[in-house]
PDB file of C-alpha atoms in Angstrom:
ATOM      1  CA  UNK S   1       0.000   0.000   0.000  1.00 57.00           C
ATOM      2  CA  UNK S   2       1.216   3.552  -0.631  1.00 71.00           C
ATOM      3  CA  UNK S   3       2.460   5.742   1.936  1.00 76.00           C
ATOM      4  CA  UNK S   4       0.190   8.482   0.375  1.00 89.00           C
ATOM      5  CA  UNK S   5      -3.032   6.295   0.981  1.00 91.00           C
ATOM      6  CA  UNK S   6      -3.443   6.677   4.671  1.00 90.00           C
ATOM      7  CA  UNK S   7      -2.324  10.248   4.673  1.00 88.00           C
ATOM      8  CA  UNK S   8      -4.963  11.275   2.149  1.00 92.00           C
ATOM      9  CA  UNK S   9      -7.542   9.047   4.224  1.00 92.00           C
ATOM     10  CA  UNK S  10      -6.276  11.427   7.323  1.00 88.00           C
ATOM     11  CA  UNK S  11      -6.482  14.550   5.932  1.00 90.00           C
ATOM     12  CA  UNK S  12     -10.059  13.499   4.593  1.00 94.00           C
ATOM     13  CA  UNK S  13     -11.068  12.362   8.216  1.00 91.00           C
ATOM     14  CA  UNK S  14      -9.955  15.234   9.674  1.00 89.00           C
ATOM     15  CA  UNK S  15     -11.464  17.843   7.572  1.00 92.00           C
ATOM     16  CA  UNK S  16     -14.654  15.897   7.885  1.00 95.00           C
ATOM     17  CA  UNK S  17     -14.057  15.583  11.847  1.00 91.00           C
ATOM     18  CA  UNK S  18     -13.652  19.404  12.257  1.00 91.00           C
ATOM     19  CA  UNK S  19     -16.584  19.969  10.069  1.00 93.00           C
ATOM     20  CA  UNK S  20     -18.673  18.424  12.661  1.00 93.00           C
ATOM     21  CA  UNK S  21     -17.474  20.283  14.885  1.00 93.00           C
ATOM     22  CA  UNK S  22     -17.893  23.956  12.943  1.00 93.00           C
ATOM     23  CA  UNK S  23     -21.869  23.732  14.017  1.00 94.00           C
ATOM     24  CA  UNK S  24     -21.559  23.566  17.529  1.00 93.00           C
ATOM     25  CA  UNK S  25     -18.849  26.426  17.648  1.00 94.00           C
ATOM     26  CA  UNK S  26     -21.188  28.508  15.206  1.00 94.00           C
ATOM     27  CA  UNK S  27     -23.953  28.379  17.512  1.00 94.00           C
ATOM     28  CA  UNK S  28     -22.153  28.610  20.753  1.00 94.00           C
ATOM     29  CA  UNK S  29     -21.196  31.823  19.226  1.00 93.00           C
ATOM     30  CA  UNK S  30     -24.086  33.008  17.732  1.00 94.00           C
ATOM     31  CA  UNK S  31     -26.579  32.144  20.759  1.00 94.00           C
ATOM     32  CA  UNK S  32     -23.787  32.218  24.153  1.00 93.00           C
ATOM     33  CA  UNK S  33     -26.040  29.355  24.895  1.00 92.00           C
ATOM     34  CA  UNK S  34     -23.927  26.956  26.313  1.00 92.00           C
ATOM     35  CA  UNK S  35     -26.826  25.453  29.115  1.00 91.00           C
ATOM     36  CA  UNK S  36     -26.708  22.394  27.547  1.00 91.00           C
ATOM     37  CA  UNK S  37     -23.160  21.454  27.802  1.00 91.00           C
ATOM     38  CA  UNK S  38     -22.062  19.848  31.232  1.00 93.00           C
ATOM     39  CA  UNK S  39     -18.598  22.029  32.664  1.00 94.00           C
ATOM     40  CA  UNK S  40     -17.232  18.831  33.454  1.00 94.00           C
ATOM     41  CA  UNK S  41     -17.291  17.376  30.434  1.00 95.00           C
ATOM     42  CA  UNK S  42     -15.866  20.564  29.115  1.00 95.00           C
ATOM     43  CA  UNK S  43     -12.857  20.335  31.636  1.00 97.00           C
ATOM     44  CA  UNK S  44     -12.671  16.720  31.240  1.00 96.00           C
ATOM     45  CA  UNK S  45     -11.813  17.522  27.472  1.00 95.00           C
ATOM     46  CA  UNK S  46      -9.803  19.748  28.268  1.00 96.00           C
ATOM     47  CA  UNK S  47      -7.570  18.152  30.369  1.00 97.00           C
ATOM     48  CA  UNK S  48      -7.967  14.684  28.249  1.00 95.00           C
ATOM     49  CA  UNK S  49      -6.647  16.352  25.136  1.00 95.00           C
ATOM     50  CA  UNK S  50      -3.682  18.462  26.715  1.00 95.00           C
ATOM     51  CA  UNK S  51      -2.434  14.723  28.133  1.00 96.00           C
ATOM     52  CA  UNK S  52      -3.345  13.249  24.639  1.00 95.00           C
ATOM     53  CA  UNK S  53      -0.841  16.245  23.418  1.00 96.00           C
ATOM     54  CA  UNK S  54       2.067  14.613  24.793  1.00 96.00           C
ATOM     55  CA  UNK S  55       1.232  11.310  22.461  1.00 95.00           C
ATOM     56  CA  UNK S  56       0.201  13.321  19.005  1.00 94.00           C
ATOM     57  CA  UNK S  57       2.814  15.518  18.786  1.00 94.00           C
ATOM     58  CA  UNK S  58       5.705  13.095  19.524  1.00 95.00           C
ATOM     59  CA  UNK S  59       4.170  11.484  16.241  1.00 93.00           C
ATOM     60  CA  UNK S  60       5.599  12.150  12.889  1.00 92.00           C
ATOM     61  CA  UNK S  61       3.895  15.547  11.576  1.00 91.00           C
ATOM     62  CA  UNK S  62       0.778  14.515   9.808  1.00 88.00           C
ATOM     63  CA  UNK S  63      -2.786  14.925   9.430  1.00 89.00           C
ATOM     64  CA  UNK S  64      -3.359  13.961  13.290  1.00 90.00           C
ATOM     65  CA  UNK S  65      -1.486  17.135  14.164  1.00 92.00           C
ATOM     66  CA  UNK S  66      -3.635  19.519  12.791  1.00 91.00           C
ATOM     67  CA  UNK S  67      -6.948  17.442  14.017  1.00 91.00           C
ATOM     68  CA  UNK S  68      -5.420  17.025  17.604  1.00 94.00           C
ATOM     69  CA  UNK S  69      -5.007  21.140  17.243  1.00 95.00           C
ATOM     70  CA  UNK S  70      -8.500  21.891  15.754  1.00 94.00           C
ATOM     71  CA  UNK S  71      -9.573  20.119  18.901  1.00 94.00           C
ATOM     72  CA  UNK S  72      -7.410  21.529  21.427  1.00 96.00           C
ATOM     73  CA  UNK S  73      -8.414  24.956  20.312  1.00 96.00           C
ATOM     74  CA  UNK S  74     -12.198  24.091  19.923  1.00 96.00           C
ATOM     75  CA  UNK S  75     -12.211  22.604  23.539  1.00 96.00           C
ATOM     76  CA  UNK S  76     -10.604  25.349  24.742  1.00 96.00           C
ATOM     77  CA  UNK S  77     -13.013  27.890  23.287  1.00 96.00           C
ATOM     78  CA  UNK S  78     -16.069  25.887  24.431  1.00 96.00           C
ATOM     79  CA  UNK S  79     -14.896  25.968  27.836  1.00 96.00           C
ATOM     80  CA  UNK S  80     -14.018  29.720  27.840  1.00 96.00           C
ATOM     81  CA  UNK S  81     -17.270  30.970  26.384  1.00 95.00           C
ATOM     82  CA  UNK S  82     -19.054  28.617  29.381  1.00 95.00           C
ATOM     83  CA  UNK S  83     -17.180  30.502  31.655  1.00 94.00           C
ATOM     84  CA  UNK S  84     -17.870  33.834  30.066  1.00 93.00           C
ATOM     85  CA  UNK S  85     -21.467  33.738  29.067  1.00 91.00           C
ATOM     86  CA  UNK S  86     -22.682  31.972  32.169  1.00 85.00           C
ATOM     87  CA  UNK S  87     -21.486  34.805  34.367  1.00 64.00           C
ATOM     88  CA  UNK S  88     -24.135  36.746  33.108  1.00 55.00           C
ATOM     89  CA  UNK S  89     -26.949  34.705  32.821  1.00 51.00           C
ATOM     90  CA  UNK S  90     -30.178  35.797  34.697  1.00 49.00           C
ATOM     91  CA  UNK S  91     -32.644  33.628  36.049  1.00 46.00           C
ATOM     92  CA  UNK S  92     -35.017  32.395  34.134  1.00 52.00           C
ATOM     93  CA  UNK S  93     -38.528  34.674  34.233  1.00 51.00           C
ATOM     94  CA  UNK S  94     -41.807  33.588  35.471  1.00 49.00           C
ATOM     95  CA  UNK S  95     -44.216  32.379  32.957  1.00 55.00           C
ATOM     96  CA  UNK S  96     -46.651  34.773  31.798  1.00 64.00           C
ATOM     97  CA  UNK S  97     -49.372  35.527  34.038  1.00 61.00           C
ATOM     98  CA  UNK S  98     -47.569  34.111  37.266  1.00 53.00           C
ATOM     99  CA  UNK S  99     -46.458  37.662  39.494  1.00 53.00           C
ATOM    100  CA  UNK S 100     -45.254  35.552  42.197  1.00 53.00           C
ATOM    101  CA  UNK S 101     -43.818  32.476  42.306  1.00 54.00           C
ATOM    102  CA  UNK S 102     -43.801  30.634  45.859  1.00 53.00           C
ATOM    103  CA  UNK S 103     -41.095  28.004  46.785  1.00 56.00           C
ATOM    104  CA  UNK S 104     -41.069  26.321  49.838  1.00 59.00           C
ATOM    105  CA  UNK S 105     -38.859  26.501  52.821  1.00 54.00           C
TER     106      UNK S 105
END
């Protein structure tokens, strides 16, 4: 098999990887709605991928490289505009009609 093969199959997998990813990053910074991502799981990733760092780039350069990057950055980001945008998040507003809303002791 030629050398070029699974190179070409890399680069294809990780353009198509970081395309799925363009969505989520295009809303998160459209909407600063980031409710429905758990913080751990965003410092998990975090904290996965800067140990995984240590593995990809003692590799050979190569297609992984710039995947493994698109990903640290992308993490990154997610986690920073979590932090940001949910510092100013206000509580969510009483349905229409309600003035008052009682909650037990």
């Amino acid at each position: 098999m030629s050398s070029s093969i699974p190179i070409a199959a890399g680069t294809l997998a990780s353009v198509i990887f970081a395309g799925s990813v363009l969505p989520m990053l295009g809303k998160a910074v459209r909407t600063k709605d980031l409710s429905s991502y758990s913080r751990g799981h965003l410092v998990l990733a975090n904290v996965g991928n800067l140990f995984y760092s240590v593995y990809v780039f003692h590799l050979p350069p190569g297609p992984i490289w710039a995947l493994h990057a698109f990903y640290l950055a992308s993490s990154a980001l997610m986690l920073l505009w979590s932090l940001r945008y949910s510092s100013g998040r206000r509580a969510t507003p009483a349905p229409q009609g309600v003035s008052h809303v009682h909650t037990p002791a």
